[in-house]
């Protein structure tokens, strides 16, 4: 969790590293490679991070956590530094990244659904083992049952997705789908 820093207070590089979870090396790298503007220095020459610097670091950390490549982060920082009036360019860069993050979320959601289905399937096998004294486990039998059940699951999921897409038609005034809606789109 980031430390709250008043506008007049500054932090050392070690304090910022401790509070952000980034290494001192990463903080220096961000500055050296143009992701951060040059950090102010104390009379001793040591870096002193302002609240504004920490806010930028927090934003950069979020961009990295969502998979934005360093080169795109550098482009965003360059636009901010060299062309502050180019708000539309920065917005477009973030919108493109947002679309990539949404696609990744959708992929993760689909993968999670399959994992959840598989867990449920194994629970049903375990329950059958406990309640059906004639049930005998065999790998070949499991493969056939799992394949059939998996195909039924995927068909059901596809039909649900078609139903959801038919129900949720974007309204002309909506700029972008909500996280909930986009989760069900392919």
Tab-separated table of C-alpha atoms in Angstrom, residues 1-156:
chain	number	residue	atom	x	y	z
A	1	UNK	CA	0.000	0.000	0.000
A	2	UNK	CA	1.295	3.424	-0.890
A	3	UNK	CA	2.132	5.834	1.849
A	4	UNK	CA	0.112	9.008	1.897
A	5	UNK	CA	2.454	11.906	1.143
A	6	UNK	CA	1.475	15.509	1.679
A	7	UNK	CA	2.292	17.951	-1.131
A	8	UNK	CA	5.212	19.381	0.879
A	9	UNK	CA	6.614	16.054	2.108
A	10	UNK	CA	9.092	13.972	0.110
A	11	UNK	CA	10.304	10.396	0.427
A	12	UNK	CA	13.637	8.736	-0.189
A	13	UNK	CA	14.039	6.075	-2.857
A	14	UNK	CA	14.177	3.398	-0.152
A	15	UNK	CA	10.908	4.628	1.378
A	16	UNK	CA	9.218	4.655	-2.038
A	17	UNK	CA	10.556	1.176	-2.819
A	18	UNK	CA	9.259	-0.135	0.499
A	19	UNK	CA	5.850	1.462	0.045
A	20	UNK	CA	5.344	0.481	-3.611
A	21	UNK	CA	6.894	-2.957	-3.606
A	22	UNK	CA	9.162	-1.906	-6.473
A	23	UNK	CA	12.896	-2.288	-6.139
A	24	UNK	CA	15.276	0.652	-5.958
A	25	UNK	CA	16.687	-0.635	-9.259
A	26	UNK	CA	13.209	-0.487	-10.880
A	27	UNK	CA	12.619	3.057	-9.641
A	28	UNK	CA	15.958	4.156	-11.089
A	29	UNK	CA	15.146	2.294	-14.322
A	30	UNK	CA	11.799	4.109	-14.610
A	31	UNK	CA	13.553	7.454	-14.267
A	32	UNK	CA	16.490	6.567	-16.541
A	33	UNK	CA	14.181	5.309	-19.314
A	34	UNK	CA	11.815	8.250	-19.354
A	35	UNK	CA	8.866	6.714	-17.535
A	36	UNK	CA	9.302	9.283	-14.790
A	37	UNK	CA	10.486	12.834	-15.099
A	38	UNK	CA	13.825	13.439	-13.400
A	39	UNK	CA	13.309	13.136	-9.665
A	40	UNK	CA	14.278	16.120	-7.507
A	41	UNK	CA	17.414	15.726	-5.471
A	42	UNK	CA	18.252	16.788	-1.934
A	43	UNK	CA	21.424	18.821	-1.350
A	44	UNK	CA	23.115	15.478	-0.653
A	45	UNK	CA	22.242	14.319	-4.186
A	46	UNK	CA	19.765	11.692	-2.980
A	47	UNK	CA	16.447	11.396	-4.786
A	48	UNK	CA	13.437	12.920	-3.069
A	49	UNK	CA	10.070	11.711	-4.387
A	50	UNK	CA	7.059	14.029	-4.246
A	51	UNK	CA	3.394	13.080	-3.950
A	52	UNK	CA	3.103	13.685	-7.717
A	53	UNK	CA	6.019	11.314	-8.400
A	54	UNK	CA	4.390	8.638	-6.251
A	55	UNK	CA	1.046	9.072	-8.050
A	56	UNK	CA	2.854	8.521	-11.378
A	57	UNK	CA	4.638	5.462	-9.995
A	58	UNK	CA	1.314	4.067	-8.813
A	59	UNK	CA	-0.172	4.558	-12.295
A	60	UNK	CA	2.872	2.985	-13.982
A	61	UNK	CA	2.595	0.030	-11.610
A	62	UNK	CA	-1.030	-0.464	-12.656
A	63	UNK	CA	-0.101	-0.301	-16.323
A	64	UNK	CA	2.613	-2.940	-15.807
A	65	UNK	CA	0.285	-5.108	-13.717
A	66	UNK	CA	-2.177	-5.112	-16.618
A	67	UNK	CA	0.515	-6.117	-19.085
A	68	UNK	CA	1.325	-2.864	-20.845
A	69	UNK	CA	4.739	-3.149	-22.485
A	70	UNK	CA	7.457	-0.742	-21.336
A	71	UNK	CA	7.623	0.823	-24.819
A	72	UNK	CA	3.946	1.808	-24.651
A	73	UNK	CA	4.463	3.163	-21.153
A	74	UNK	CA	7.405	5.193	-22.469
A	75	UNK	CA	5.241	6.540	-25.297
A	76	UNK	CA	2.544	7.556	-22.811
A	77	UNK	CA	5.144	9.296	-20.606
A	78	UNK	CA	6.722	10.984	-23.633
A	79	UNK	CA	3.359	12.334	-24.759
A	80	UNK	CA	2.635	13.577	-21.261
A	81	UNK	CA	6.021	15.280	-20.977
A	82	UNK	CA	6.558	16.614	-24.511
A	83	UNK	CA	3.008	17.190	-25.726
A	84	UNK	CA	0.770	17.827	-22.711
A	85	UNK	CA	-1.940	19.171	-25.021
A	86	UNK	CA	-2.108	15.784	-26.852
A	87	UNK	CA	-4.778	14.447	-24.527
A	88	UNK	CA	-6.480	12.554	-27.342
A	89	UNK	CA	-3.289	10.672	-28.183
A	90	UNK	CA	-2.843	9.593	-24.564
A	91	UNK	CA	-6.499	8.599	-24.378
A	92	UNK	CA	-6.203	6.497	-27.552
A	93	UNK	CA	-3.121	4.745	-26.200
A	94	UNK	CA	-4.986	3.906	-22.983
A	95	UNK	CA	-8.108	2.825	-24.878
A	96	UNK	CA	-6.063	0.399	-26.982
A	97	UNK	CA	-4.568	-1.019	-23.800
A	98	UNK	CA	-8.011	-1.168	-22.201
A	99	UNK	CA	-9.238	-3.314	-25.098
A	100	UNK	CA	-6.302	-5.674	-24.642
A	101	UNK	CA	-6.994	-5.926	-20.902
A	102	UNK	CA	-10.696	-6.589	-21.569
A	103	UNK	CA	-9.797	-9.350	-24.034
A	104	UNK	CA	-7.437	-10.880	-21.471
A	105	UNK	CA	-10.139	-10.718	-18.798
A	106	UNK	CA	-12.550	-12.487	-21.151
A	107	UNK	CA	-9.968	-15.181	-21.874
A	108	UNK	CA	-9.271	-15.635	-18.153
A	109	UNK	CA	-13.007	-15.825	-17.462
A	110	UNK	CA	-13.477	-18.548	-20.076
A	111	UNK	CA	-10.533	-20.483	-18.669
A	112	UNK	CA	-11.833	-20.081	-15.117
A	113	UNK	CA	-15.246	-21.397	-16.176
A	114	UNK	CA	-13.633	-24.532	-17.594
A	115	UNK	CA	-11.592	-25.040	-14.422
A	116	UNK	CA	-14.709	-24.555	-12.293
A	117	UNK	CA	-16.562	-27.046	-14.468
A	118	UNK	CA	-13.736	-29.575	-14.081
A	119	UNK	CA	-13.773	-29.159	-10.282
A	120	UNK	CA	-17.532	-29.700	-10.289
A	121	UNK	CA	-17.105	-32.755	-12.497
A	122	UNK	CA	-14.567	-34.274	-10.095
A	123	UNK	CA	-16.865	-33.568	-7.162
A	124	UNK	CA	-19.622	-35.460	-8.932
A	125	UNK	CA	-17.255	-38.389	-9.542
A	126	UNK	CA	-16.286	-38.399	-5.867
A	127	UNK	CA	-19.936	-38.320	-4.829
A	128	UNK	CA	-20.706	-41.205	-7.166
A	129	UNK	CA	-17.822	-43.212	-5.684
A	130	UNK	CA	-19.199	-42.646	-2.189
A	131	UNK	CA	-22.866	-43.387	-2.946
A	132	UNK	CA	-22.752	-46.012	-5.693
A	133	UNK	CA	-21.196	-49.256	-4.484
A	134	UNK	CA	-21.204	-50.651	-8.042
A	135	UNK	CA	-19.234	-47.698	-9.420
A	136	UNK	CA	-15.715	-48.664	-10.382
A	137	UNK	CA	-13.234	-46.036	-11.479
A	138	UNK	CA	-11.459	-46.558	-14.759
A	139	UNK	CA	-9.352	-44.021	-16.588
A	140	UNK	CA	-10.878	-44.924	-19.942
A	141	UNK	CA	-14.384	-44.574	-18.520
A	142	UNK	CA	-13.508	-41.182	-17.015
A	143	UNK	CA	-12.107	-39.954	-20.318
A	144	UNK	CA	-15.307	-40.889	-22.174
A	145	UNK	CA	-17.580	-39.401	-19.501
A	146	UNK	CA	-15.466	-36.287	-19.188
A	147	UNK	CA	-15.406	-35.770	-22.945
A	148	UNK	CA	-19.180	-36.131	-23.213
A	149	UNK	CA	-19.829	-33.926	-20.172
A	150	UNK	CA	-17.276	-31.371	-21.389
A	151	UNK	CA	-18.896	-31.169	-24.800
A	152	UNK	CA	-22.301	-30.684	-23.160
A	153	UNK	CA	-20.827	-27.951	-20.952
A	154	UNK	CA	-19.278	-26.124	-23.908
A	155	UNK	CA	-22.515	-26.357	-25.894
A	156	UNK	CA	-24.517	-25.030	-22.950
